[in-house]
Amino acid sequence: MRKALLVAFACTTLAGCGSGIGPRASEAQKGDGENTIELAEFPDRPYWGDTHLHTDISVDAFGFGVRLGPEDALKFARGEKVVATTGLDAQLDRPLDFLVISDHSDAMGATRRLHDAPRLLIGDPTLRRWHDMMRESPEQSQRAVAELITAAANDQIPEAMRDPVQQAKATRDLWTNHVALLDRYNEPGKFTAFAGFEWSLMPDGNNLHRVMMFRDGSAKTGQVVPFPGLDMKVEQLWDYMDAYEKNTGGHVLAIPHNSNLSNGLMFEMTAPGGVPMTAEFARRRAGHEPVVEATQIKGDSETHPLLSPNDEFAGFGVAGWELGNLPLTRKSTPDMLPGSYVRSALLRGLTLEQRLGVNPYAFGLIGSTDSHTALATGDEDNFFGKHTGVEPRPGRALEPQNLGTREGRYGWHYLAGGYAAAWARGNTRAEIFDAFKRRETYATTGPRMVLRLFAGFDFTASDWDGDWVRTGYTRGVPMGGDLVDTGKAPVFLISALKDPDGANLDRMQVVKGWIDANGEAQEKVYDVAWSDMDGKRAPVAGRIPAVGDTVDRANASYTNTIGSAQLRATWTDPDYRAGQRAFYYVRLIEIPTPRWVLFDAKRFGLKLPKEVIEASVTQERAYSSPVWLRPAAKAGTGKT
Amino acid sequence: MIRSWLREPLVHFLLAGAAIYVLVGWFGNPYGPTDRTIVLGADRKAEIAAGFERMIGRAPTDSELDGLIERWLREEILYREGLRLGLDADDPVVRRRLATKMDELAAASAETADVSDATLEEWLKSHPERFIDGGTVSLDQVWYASEETARAALASGRVTGNPISLPRSVEAMPRAEMREVFGLQFAQELAKLAPKPEWQGPIPSGFGWHLVHLRARDLGSVPPLAEIRQQVEADWRSETIAERRERAYRLLRDAYVVKKR
């Protein structure tokens, strides 16, 4: 009785007793959003979001210093101004339409708990040391987390922190409050807040992380807790997902990311451990993991110059990240590259499909941030850093930025982060999730260009004159779709608009991958539309002259005096062969613009080395999800 | 007058302090850093055991509990002696922790209070700009790559435009969406036009130049509280918390003289 009274008293005077604070969510907000708003007949616009954001619940983000939680993250994504952990005002120029908060499931909330725990109750000496470091100073706090990540990579996390049963217990309250909070910020038609978490499988430091994204509201997501990733197998994650769907009637998908830091393990030709891949394994992989995050702060995973030597635009966001796995405990070797990049994975998928009858790597593409600041910033002029230790301040661009070790990766290697675009009929959990599921999504490295793609067999240029969107949906398939071979070359209607507040477009390309008559995987990049096509940029010996460069390095500015506001193409595959197994995706390239590093240099008056300045002007881009062309079923799955 | 006096955070501080004093007196557990008596009740033991269980995942054994209690006593005694020696001064962790606790104290009642409709109505009335529904726009537009072509088209009366994948016509489009689809510059330029039956422009955008037939514009209005109660409540709460923290601080701050040298 006495204790209860004291607790009640403490709760009225001190904050933080539960988070039953604030308003309650309506029924519409709590659900998946079906039948809550009027939907367009066809997906009518891309909805913009970040599916990969960490807050103070993440074990590493908290240790890196972030003190902003999920509520701040939601407010920020919706366009409100918040104060970042280091004290700067932070706001998005344009709000996002949706957000997946994806805090690490492993030891969820544990650093926050470790920080808050009474010291004498911490039995484990390592944990006690981390506790002290977290309280000592921000720098020590970051060091503690670097140790923690290395320990995780080396399987040396103290037992008290990793036991799944115990962790699930500790996570239960946190998750229950969290999914209720998401409902409160989820407003069908205006803003979608998805439940999610990051599953951080990392054998030997090789990044096999997935972000989980739930379609449902708290009534269903509250029935589970985030599933830990360390020491697990990916099949166990799929089992967890299956169990969730079976038990709740809900839906969930997984988004692999940072394949560039997987040392070839993300997209293997075998099942994990080198055992032959079965059709069943391939089916499960494709079914559970319909999209891949191709670009984010820790580099871009589209392709690598060594994999695509004839692609002059390969190599965006590769520098620094190509050296090795996440904590740089193992260096990368060239034989690992095909398993680490998206384009080669799509090719491997074709080969495996030919062999198994199922394509395990038939995925769509998105971008996201992976920011650990609770701030989903994707713009170069508003980059709040990978984590709180690198929020805007003079030193961040040039300092070594490794997790754990300190060689080879520097602040300027970070990209400003990407975003995910989903073509949906409205802004609800159901509509956007379903767009992900059918792969009607695309990735951008930050700018919000509008990219639309339809593939069919009988499109013509005159289709643009009418209601071409209806034509596209009724006589073809959108990005992410499948075409079955009819003996005719596929035709593509591709439309691109620049970011209305951003840079002009340089060119639009189709990237084709296919299996040739000898069973070899091939790739080719086609320029299908570009600015000044008929004028000064007419092809010279098959090559298109570069668009130019208006970037003023010292002032971090550019002008839209080059490039084009929009590009369109009606493109027929000139190298089509009947029965060919192929994929096609669009890569849209902007004119050169300054990276965040130049904005930092201007803001803080930095003097940058030449090498860094050269790497600080890039051509940002978008990657559509592919369309696949498959041989007709009757033709069999063998060689044609 | 009395109402506003009652709202003062300092009064809350004093009341909270008085309440703690009363409660402590009631429970007969004088607990202070200068006291050399330590009363170790069953509550405290349970708390120590629970803390162990939270961290380690099981209840402590009897001997572990004894050890924990000894450690707790040791820390408590050293803590009190430390305070006596003034070791808490100039410790950045202690400073920050106590400052945070003071802030929390000031904000607490606003974080947990149930708020009445009347308060929120008043809040809505005094901050309408935050809740104004962004309004809608109905228009037709055509796009031209250059300003001259756009002008010539308007002059000739043949307003057809060049092909672009932008909506030709929108009906009651929310202004926020308009800004998203057509960009900031277009939205700003459009704000300068009044609805008219004729084509107007050209106005520039990030894409080029547009002729616009602005059919209707609704500037938006403040929705009734019932529709946006949640948003108003969240706004009231976070503002009130910040304001109380600041007012509490200001009251204390005003009592200090800071000599900058």
PDB file of N, CA and C in Angstrom, chain A residues 2-3 5-6 9 11-16 21-25 29 45 48 75 93-95 114 117 120-122 135-136 160 166 169 184 448 468 495 497-498 500-501 565-566 568, chain B residues 16 19-20 23 26-27 43 48 51-52 55-57 68 71-72 75 93 97 104-105 108 111-112 143 163-166 177 179-185 206-207 230 233-234 237-238:
ATOM      1  N   ARG A   2       1.791   1.259   0.942  1.00  0.00           N
ATOM      2  CA  ARG A   2       2.684   2.406   1.012  1.00  0.00           C
ATOM      3  C   ARG A   2       3.447   2.598  -0.283  1.00  0.00           C
ATOM      4  N   LYS A   3       3.923   1.461  -0.775  1.00  0.00           N
ATOM      5  CA  LYS A   3       4.721   1.540  -1.992  1.00  0.00           C
ATOM      6  C   LYS A   3       3.882   2.069  -3.158  1.00  0.00           C
ATOM      7  N   LEU A   5       1.342   3.936  -3.035  1.00  0.00           N
ATOM      8  CA  LEU A   5       1.111   5.366  -2.854  1.00  0.00           C
ATOM      9  C   LEU A   5       2.315   6.184  -3.323  1.00  0.00           C
ATOM     10  N   LEU A   6       3.476   5.705  -2.897  1.00  0.00           N
ATOM     11  CA  LEU A   6       4.695   6.420  -3.269  1.00  0.00           C
ATOM     12  C   LEU A   6       4.888   6.437  -4.773  1.00  0.00           C
ATOM     13  N   PHE A   9       2.537   8.780  -6.303  1.00  0.00           N
ATOM     14  CA  PHE A   9       2.978  10.139  -6.082  1.00  0.00           C
ATOM     15  C   PHE A   9       4.130  10.502  -7.017  1.00  0.00           C
ATOM     16  N   CYS A  11       4.725   9.278  -9.789  1.00  0.00           N
ATOM     17  CA  CYS A  11       4.264   9.379 -11.167  1.00  0.00           C
ATOM     18  C   CYS A  11       3.607  10.724 -11.449  1.00  0.00           C
ATOM     19  N   THR A  12       3.022  11.323 -10.436  1.00  0.00           N
ATOM     20  CA  THR A  12       2.411  12.616 -10.717  1.00  0.00           C
ATOM     21  C   THR A  12       3.442  13.726 -10.692  1.00  0.00           C
ATOM     22  N   THR A  13       4.582  13.477 -10.093  1.00  0.00           N
ATOM     23  CA  THR A  13       5.566  14.551 -10.064  1.00  0.00           C
ATOM     24  C   THR A  13       6.701  14.349 -11.052  1.00  0.00           C
ATOM     25  N   LEU A  14       6.988  13.118 -11.358  1.00  0.00           N
ATOM     26  CA  LEU A  14       8.085  12.870 -12.292  1.00  0.00           C
ATOM     27  C   LEU A  14       7.563  12.276 -13.586  1.00  0.00           C
ATOM     28  N   ALA A  15       8.178  12.705 -14.656  1.00  0.00           N
ATOM     29  CA  ALA A  15       7.731  12.202 -15.953  1.00  0.00           C
ATOM     30  C   ALA A  15       8.210  10.774 -16.170  1.00  0.00           C
ATOM     31  N   GLY A  16       7.666  10.148 -17.184  1.00  0.00           N
ATOM     32  CA  GLY A  16       8.258   8.910 -17.647  1.00  0.00           C
ATOM     33  C   GLY A  16       7.657   7.661 -17.048  1.00  0.00           C
ATOM     34  N   ILE A  21       0.703   8.609 -22.211  1.00  0.00           N
ATOM     35  CA  ILE A  21       0.550  10.049 -22.331  1.00  0.00           C
ATOM     36  C   ILE A  21      -0.068  10.374 -23.676  1.00  0.00           C
ATOM     37  N   GLY A  22      -0.939  11.380 -23.681  1.00  0.00           N
ATOM     38  CA  GLY A  22      -1.358  11.896 -24.977  1.00  0.00           C
ATOM     39  C   GLY A  22      -2.625  11.262 -25.491  1.00  0.00           C
ATOM     40  N   PRO A  23      -2.996  11.681 -26.679  1.00  0.00           N
ATOM     41  CA  PRO A  23      -4.291  11.314 -27.218  1.00  0.00           C
ATOM     42  C   PRO A  23      -4.346   9.852 -27.652  1.00  0.00           C
ATOM     43  N   ARG A  24      -5.530   9.407 -27.890  1.00  0.00           N
ATOM     44  CA  ARG A  24      -5.732   8.026 -28.321  1.00  0.00           C
ATOM     45  C   ARG A  24      -5.990   7.972 -29.827  1.00  0.00           C
ATOM     46  N   ALA A  25      -5.654   6.851 -30.409  1.00  0.00           N
ATOM     47  CA  ALA A  25      -5.841   6.713 -31.853  1.00  0.00           C
ATOM     48  C   ALA A  25      -7.275   6.289 -32.161  1.00  0.00           C
ATOM     49  N   GLN A  29      -7.147   4.808 -37.546  1.00  0.00           N
ATOM     50  CA  GLN A  29      -5.693   4.920 -37.393  1.00  0.00           C
ATOM     51  C   GLN A  29      -5.061   3.625 -36.926  1.00  0.00           C
ATOM     52  N   ARG A  45       0.300   8.641 -57.852  1.00  0.00           N
ATOM     53  CA  ARG A  45       1.515   9.404 -57.563  1.00  0.00           C
ATOM     54  C   ARG A  45       2.431   8.561 -56.698  1.00  0.00           C
ATOM     55  N   TRP A  48       6.344   9.112 -50.833  1.00  0.00           N
ATOM     56  CA  TRP A  48       7.751   9.134 -50.437  1.00  0.00           C
ATOM     57  C   TRP A  48       7.928   8.723 -48.995  1.00  0.00           C
ATOM     58  N   LYS A  75       7.285  12.947 -35.726  1.00  0.00           N
ATOM     59  CA  LYS A  75       6.995  14.379 -35.918  1.00  0.00           C
ATOM     60  C   LYS A  75       7.868  14.947 -37.031  1.00  0.00           C
ATOM     61  N   ASP A  93      12.460  19.943 -45.545  1.00  0.00           N
ATOM     62  CA  ASP A  93      11.927  20.905 -46.484  1.00  0.00           C
ATOM     63  C   ASP A  93      10.544  20.456 -46.957  1.00  0.00           C
ATOM     64  N   ARG A  94      10.440  19.174 -47.240  1.00  0.00           N
ATOM     65  CA  ARG A  94       9.153  18.586 -47.623  1.00  0.00           C
ATOM     66  C   ARG A  94       8.903  17.380 -46.734  1.00  0.00           C
ATOM     67  N   PRO A  95       7.708  17.282 -46.172  1.00  0.00           N
ATOM     68  CA  PRO A  95       7.436  16.131 -45.304  1.00  0.00           C
ATOM     69  C   PRO A  95       7.495  14.823 -46.091  1.00  0.00           C
ATOM     70  N   LEU A 114      20.566   0.065 -20.034  1.00  0.00           N
ATOM     71  CA  LEU A 114      21.882  -0.056 -19.392  1.00  0.00           C
ATOM     72  C   LEU A 114      22.327   1.300 -18.864  1.00  0.00           C
ATOM     73  N   ALA A 117      20.218   2.043 -15.806  1.00  0.00           N
ATOM     74  CA  ALA A 117      20.238   1.068 -14.710  1.00  0.00           C
ATOM     75  C   ALA A 117      21.139   1.534 -13.570  1.00  0.00           C
ATOM     76  N   LEU A 120      25.159  -0.592  -9.501  1.00  0.00           N
ATOM     77  CA  LEU A 120      25.514  -1.738  -8.667  1.00  0.00           C
ATOM     78  C   LEU A 120      24.787  -3.007  -9.105  1.00  0.00           C
ATOM     79  N   LEU A 121      23.764  -2.856  -9.873  1.00  0.00           N
ATOM     80  CA  LEU A 121      23.028  -4.044 -10.290  1.00  0.00           C
ATOM     81  C   LEU A 121      23.575  -4.645 -11.575  1.00  0.00           C
ATOM     82  N   ILE A 122      24.565  -4.016 -12.127  1.00  0.00           N
ATOM     83  CA  ILE A 122      25.126  -4.544 -13.364  1.00  0.00           C
ATOM     84  C   ILE A 122      26.241  -5.502 -13.006  1.00  0.00           C
ATOM     85  N   ARG A 135      27.974   7.078 -19.624  1.00  0.00           N
ATOM     86  CA  ARG A 135      27.675   8.218 -18.784  1.00  0.00           C
ATOM     87  C   ARG A 135      28.812   9.239 -18.730  1.00  0.00           C
ATOM     88  N   GLU A 136      29.963   8.806 -19.164  1.00  0.00           N
ATOM     89  CA  GLU A 136      31.108   9.689 -19.010  1.00  0.00           C
ATOM     90  C   GLU A 136      31.067  10.876 -19.965  1.00  0.00           C
ATOM     91  N   ALA A 160      24.202 -11.470 -20.512  1.00  0.00           N
ATOM     92  CA  ALA A 160      23.101 -10.752 -19.872  1.00  0.00           C
ATOM     93  C   ALA A 160      22.346  -9.884 -20.872  1.00  0.00           C
ATOM     94  N   GLN A 166      14.951 -13.531 -22.324  1.00  0.00           N
ATOM     95  CA  GLN A 166      15.020 -12.386 -21.437  1.00  0.00           C
ATOM     96  C   GLN A 166      14.791 -11.081 -22.203  1.00  0.00           C
ATOM     97  N   LYS A 169      11.251 -10.477 -23.046  1.00  0.00           N
ATOM     98  CA  LYS A 169      10.520 -10.006 -21.875  1.00  0.00           C
ATOM     99  C   LYS A 169      10.738  -8.509 -21.685  1.00  0.00           C
ATOM    100  N   ARG A 184      -1.086   6.266 -33.226  1.00  0.00           N
ATOM    101  CA  ARG A 184      -1.494   7.652 -32.987  1.00  0.00           C
ATOM    102  C   ARG A 184      -0.991   8.596 -34.077  1.00  0.00           C
ATOM    103  N   ARG A 448      13.546  13.785 -55.325  1.00  0.00           N
ATOM    104  CA  ARG A 448      12.227  13.175 -55.535  1.00  0.00           C
ATOM    105  C   ARG A 448      11.800  13.297 -56.990  1.00  0.00           C
ATOM    106  N   TRP A 468      -2.249   7.722 -71.018  1.00  0.00           N
ATOM    107  CA  TRP A 468      -1.218   6.679 -71.133  1.00  0.00           C
ATOM    108  C   TRP A 468      -1.046   5.870 -69.854  1.00  0.00           C
ATOM    109  N   SER A 495       8.484   7.401 -68.392  1.00  0.00           N
ATOM    110  CA  SER A 495       8.340   8.835 -68.212  1.00  0.00           C
ATOM    111  C   SER A 495       9.085   9.252 -66.953  1.00  0.00           C
ATOM    112  N   LEU A 497      10.095  12.806 -64.565  1.00  0.00           N
ATOM    113  CA  LEU A 497      10.054  14.233 -64.266  1.00  0.00           C
ATOM    114  C   LEU A 497      11.149  14.500 -63.264  1.00  0.00           C
ATOM    115  N   LYS A 498      11.803  15.620 -63.404  1.00  0.00           N
ATOM    116  CA  LYS A 498      12.800  15.992 -62.396  1.00  0.00           C
ATOM    117  C   LYS A 498      12.122  16.217 -61.046  1.00  0.00           C
ATOM    118  N   PRO A 500      10.719  18.517 -58.619  1.00  0.00           N
ATOM    119  CA  PRO A 500      10.273  19.890 -58.922  1.00  0.00           C
ATOM    120  C   PRO A 500      11.110  20.961 -58.226  1.00  0.00           C
ATOM    121  N   ASP A 501      11.698  20.617 -57.092  1.00  0.00           N
ATOM    122  CA  ASP A 501      12.532  21.590 -56.385  1.00  0.00           C
ATOM    123  C   ASP A 501      14.012  21.270 -56.521  1.00  0.00           C
ATOM    124  N   ALA A 565      13.974  19.092 -67.886  1.00  0.00           N
ATOM    125  CA  ALA A 565      12.982  18.987 -66.813  1.00  0.00           C
ATOM    126  C   ALA A 565      12.269  17.649 -66.855  1.00  0.00           C
ATOM    127  N   GLN A 566      12.179  17.080 -68.031  1.00  0.00           N
ATOM    128  CA  GLN A 566      11.499  15.798 -68.146  1.00  0.00           C
ATOM    129  C   GLN A 566      12.090  14.993 -69.297  1.00  0.00           C
ATOM    130  N   ARG A 568      11.134  11.381 -71.756  1.00  0.00           N
ATOM    131  CA  ARG A 568      10.176  10.329 -72.085  1.00  0.00           C
ATOM    132  C   ARG A 568      10.782   9.425 -73.136  1.00  0.00           C
TER     133      ARG A 568
ATOM    134  N   ALA B  16       5.325  20.313  -4.355  1.00  0.00           N
ATOM    135  CA  ALA B  16       5.917  18.975  -4.439  1.00  0.00           C
ATOM    136  C   ALA B  16       6.864  18.757  -3.273  1.00  0.00           C
ATOM    137  N   ALA B  19       4.889  18.236  -0.178  1.00  0.00           N
ATOM    138  CA  ALA B  19       4.263  16.912  -0.191  1.00  0.00           C
ATOM    139  C   ALA B  19       5.281  15.837   0.176  1.00  0.00           C
ATOM    140  N   ILE B  20       6.469  15.974  -0.382  1.00  0.00           N
ATOM    141  CA  ILE B  20       7.507  14.992  -0.066  1.00  0.00           C
ATOM    142  C   ILE B  20       7.795  15.027   1.446  1.00  0.00           C
ATOM    143  N   LEU B  23       4.932  13.373   3.263  1.00  0.00           N
ATOM    144  CA  LEU B  23       4.949  11.921   3.064  1.00  0.00           C
ATOM    145  C   LEU B  23       6.064  11.274   3.870  1.00  0.00           C
ATOM    146  N   TRP B  26       5.151  11.209   7.392  1.00  0.00           N
ATOM    147  CA  TRP B  26       4.088  10.227   7.614  1.00  0.00           C
ATOM    148  C   TRP B  26       4.679   8.824   7.739  1.00  0.00           C
ATOM    149  N   PHE B  27       5.608   8.521   6.836  1.00  0.00           N
ATOM    150  CA  PHE B  27       6.156   7.173   6.848  1.00  0.00           C
ATOM    151  C   PHE B  27       7.268   7.000   7.878  1.00  0.00           C
ATOM    152  N   ASP B  43      10.563  -2.866   1.476  1.00  0.00           N
ATOM    153  CA  ASP B  43      10.383  -2.258   0.153  1.00  0.00           C
ATOM    154  C   ASP B  43      11.714  -2.128  -0.570  1.00  0.00           C
ATOM    155  N   ILE B  48      15.677  -3.868  -4.683  1.00  0.00           N
ATOM    156  CA  ILE B  48      17.005  -4.349  -5.066  1.00  0.00           C
ATOM    157  C   ILE B  48      16.883  -5.691  -5.786  1.00  0.00           C
ATOM    158  N   GLY B  51      15.481  -5.172  -9.246  1.00  0.00           N
ATOM    159  CA  GLY B  51      16.491  -4.614 -10.148  1.00  0.00           C
ATOM    160  C   GLY B  51      17.419  -5.693 -10.669  1.00  0.00           C
ATOM    161  N   PHE B  52      17.806  -6.585  -9.791  1.00  0.00           N
ATOM    162  CA  PHE B  52      18.644  -7.711 -10.179  1.00  0.00           C
ATOM    163  C   PHE B  52      17.930  -8.555 -11.236  1.00  0.00           C
ATOM    164  N   MET B  55      17.830  -7.071 -14.698  1.00  0.00           N
ATOM    165  CA  MET B  55      19.077  -7.120 -15.450  1.00  0.00           C
ATOM    166  C   MET B  55      19.508  -8.538 -15.785  1.00  0.00           C
ATOM    167  N   ILE B  56      19.332  -9.436 -14.824  1.00  0.00           N
ATOM    168  CA  ILE B  56      19.918 -10.768 -14.990  1.00  0.00           C
ATOM    169  C   ILE B  56      18.893 -11.780 -15.481  1.00  0.00           C
ATOM    170  N   GLY B  57      17.615 -11.476 -15.238  1.00  0.00           N
ATOM    171  CA  GLY B  57      16.607 -12.353 -15.806  1.00  0.00           C
ATOM    172  C   GLY B  57      16.103 -13.417 -14.852  1.00  0.00           C
ATOM    173  N   LEU B  68      24.026  -8.129  -2.591  1.00  0.00           N
ATOM    174  CA  LEU B  68      23.517  -6.925  -3.250  1.00  0.00           C
ATOM    175  C   LEU B  68      23.203  -5.845  -2.224  1.00  0.00           C
ATOM    176  N   ARG B  71      26.238  -4.290  -0.999  1.00  0.00           N
ATOM    177  CA  ARG B  71      26.760  -3.358  -1.998  1.00  0.00           C
ATOM    178  C   ARG B  71      25.936  -2.071  -2.023  1.00  0.00           C
ATOM    179  N   TRP B  72      24.621  -2.269  -1.864  1.00  0.00           N
ATOM    180  CA  TRP B  72      23.750  -1.091  -1.849  1.00  0.00           C
ATOM    181  C   TRP B  72      24.093  -0.194  -0.662  1.00  0.00           C
ATOM    182  N   GLU B  75      27.277   1.596  -1.226  1.00  0.00           N
ATOM    183  CA  GLU B  75      27.148   2.726  -2.142  1.00  0.00           C
ATOM    184  C   GLU B  75      26.414   3.879  -1.459  1.00  0.00           C
ATOM    185  N   VAL B  93      28.338  14.731 -14.768  1.00  0.00           N
ATOM    186  CA  VAL B  93      27.244  13.756 -14.855  1.00  0.00           C
ATOM    187  C   VAL B  93      26.178  14.068 -13.819  1.00  0.00           C
ATOM    188  N   ARG B  97      22.347  15.246 -14.646  1.00  0.00           N
ATOM    189  CA  ARG B  97      21.280  14.385 -14.155  1.00  0.00           C
ATOM    190  C   ARG B  97      20.293  15.189 -13.295  1.00  0.00           C
ATOM    191  N   GLU B 104      12.229  17.803 -15.520  1.00  0.00           N
ATOM    192  CA  GLU B 104      11.126  16.843 -15.543  1.00  0.00           C
ATOM    193  C   GLU B 104      10.076  17.216 -14.510  1.00  0.00           C
ATOM    194  N   LEU B 105      10.546  17.668 -13.379  1.00  0.00           N
ATOM    195  CA  LEU B 105       9.634  18.065 -12.321  1.00  0.00           C
ATOM    196  C   LEU B 105       8.712  19.182 -12.809  1.00  0.00           C
ATOM    197  N   ALA B 108       6.194  17.792 -15.413  1.00  0.00           N
ATOM    198  CA  ALA B 108       5.442  16.584 -15.120  1.00  0.00           C
ATOM    199  C   ALA B 108       3.935  16.728 -15.208  1.00  0.00           C
ATOM    200  N   GLU B 111       2.591  16.691 -18.627  1.00  0.00           N
ATOM    201  CA  GLU B 111       2.739  15.469 -19.420  1.00  0.00           C
ATOM    202  C   GLU B 111       1.652  14.462 -19.138  1.00  0.00           C
ATOM    203  N   THR B 112       1.155  14.465 -17.922  1.00  0.00           N
ATOM    204  CA  THR B 112       0.204  13.422 -17.575  1.00  0.00           C
ATOM    205  C   THR B 112      -1.226  13.926 -17.419  1.00  0.00           C
ATOM    206  N   TRP B 143       2.055  23.203 -69.863  1.00  0.00           N
ATOM    207  CA  TRP B 143       3.472  23.460 -69.632  1.00  0.00           C
ATOM    208  C   TRP B 143       4.203  23.809 -70.925  1.00  0.00           C
ATOM    209  N   PRO B 163       3.891  18.327 -74.214  1.00  0.00           N
ATOM    210  CA  PRO B 163       3.608  17.148 -73.379  1.00  0.00           C
ATOM    211  C   PRO B 163       4.538  17.054 -72.167  1.00  0.00           C
ATOM    212  N   ILE B 164       3.935  16.776 -71.035  1.00  0.00           N
ATOM    213  CA  ILE B 164       4.711  16.531 -69.814  1.00  0.00           C
ATOM    214  C   ILE B 164       3.859  15.679 -68.884  1.00  0.00           C
ATOM    215  N   SER B 165       4.503  14.869 -68.077  1.00  0.00           N
ATOM    216  CA  SER B 165       3.754  13.955 -67.205  1.00  0.00           C
ATOM    217  C   SER B 165       3.312  14.645 -65.919  1.00  0.00           C
ATOM    218  N   LEU B 166       2.647  15.774 -66.084  1.00  0.00           N
ATOM    219  CA  LEU B 166       2.059  16.470 -64.941  1.00  0.00           C
ATOM    220  C   LEU B 166       0.559  16.474 -65.149  1.00  0.00           C
ATOM    221  N   GLU B 177      -0.271  18.961 -51.339  1.00  0.00           N
ATOM    222  CA  GLU B 177      -0.004  18.029 -52.429  1.00  0.00           C
ATOM    223  C   GLU B 177       0.396  18.801 -53.692  1.00  0.00           C
ATOM    224  N   ARG B 179       2.016  21.502 -53.796  1.00  0.00           N
ATOM    225  CA  ARG B 179       3.416  21.882 -53.633  1.00  0.00           C
ATOM    226  C   ARG B 179       4.329  20.686 -53.906  1.00  0.00           C
ATOM    227  N   GLU B 180       3.877  19.518 -53.504  1.00  0.00           N
ATOM    228  CA  GLU B 180       4.652  18.292 -53.702  1.00  0.00           C
ATOM    229  C   GLU B 180       4.774  17.964 -55.188  1.00  0.00           C
ATOM    230  N   VAL B 181       3.659  18.061 -55.902  1.00  0.00           N
ATOM    231  CA  VAL B 181       3.636  17.628 -57.309  1.00  0.00           C
ATOM    232  C   VAL B 181       4.239  18.685 -58.236  1.00  0.00           C
ATOM    233  N   PHE B 182       3.899  19.956 -58.011  1.00  0.00           N
ATOM    234  CA  PHE B 182       4.358  21.004 -58.932  1.00  0.00           C
ATOM    235  C   PHE B 182       5.585  21.754 -58.408  1.00  0.00           C
ATOM    236  N   GLY B 183       5.906  21.550 -57.138  1.00  0.00           N
ATOM    237  CA  GLY B 183       7.103  22.174 -56.596  1.00  0.00           C
ATOM    238  C   GLY B 183       6.835  23.493 -55.897  1.00  0.00           C
ATOM    239  N   LEU B 184       7.837  23.931 -55.160  1.00  0.00           N
ATOM    240  CA  LEU B 184       7.722  25.121 -54.314  1.00  0.00           C
ATOM    241  C   LEU B 184       7.506  26.391 -55.139  1.00  0.00           C
ATOM    242  N   GLN B 185       8.283  26.526 -56.205  1.00  0.00           N
ATOM    243  CA  GLN B 185       8.221  27.759 -56.984  1.00  0.00           C
ATOM    244  C   GLN B 185       6.829  27.954 -57.580  1.00  0.00           C
ATOM    245  N   GLY B 206       9.822  24.705 -61.243  1.00  0.00           N
ATOM    246  CA  GLY B 206      11.053  23.946 -61.415  1.00  0.00           C
ATOM    247  C   GLY B 206      11.112  23.230 -62.756  1.00  0.00           C
ATOM    248  N   PHE B 207       9.958  23.115 -63.427  1.00  0.00           N
ATOM    249  CA  PHE B 207       9.924  22.385 -64.703  1.00  0.00           C
ATOM    250  C   PHE B 207      10.063  23.311 -65.910  1.00  0.00           C
ATOM    251  N   GLN B 230      -6.802  15.356 -31.421  1.00  0.00           N
ATOM    252  CA  GLN B 230      -5.538  14.718 -31.133  1.00  0.00           C
ATOM    253  C   GLN B 230      -4.344  15.611 -31.452  1.00  0.00           C
ATOM    254  N   GLU B 233      -4.265  18.444 -29.016  1.00  0.00           N
ATOM    255  CA  GLU B 233      -3.808  18.010 -27.701  1.00  0.00           C
ATOM    256  C   GLU B 233      -2.292  17.804 -27.685  1.00  0.00           C
ATOM    257  N   ALA B 234      -1.776  17.159 -28.726  1.00  0.00           N
ATOM    258  CA  ALA B 234      -0.336  16.918 -28.789  1.00  0.00           C
ATOM    259  C   ALA B 234       0.413  18.243 -28.805  1.00  0.00           C
ATOM    260  N   ARG B 237       0.193  19.955 -25.425  1.00  0.00           N
ATOM    261  CA  ARG B 237       1.023  19.282 -24.441  1.00  0.00           C
ATOM    262  C   ARG B 237       2.498  19.639 -24.617  1.00  0.00           C
ATOM    263  N   SER B 238       2.977  19.521 -25.841  1.00  0.00           N
ATOM    264  CA  SER B 238       4.411  19.748 -25.997  1.00  0.00           C
ATOM    265  C   SER B 238       4.748  21.215 -25.745  1.00  0.00           C
TER     266      SER B 238
END
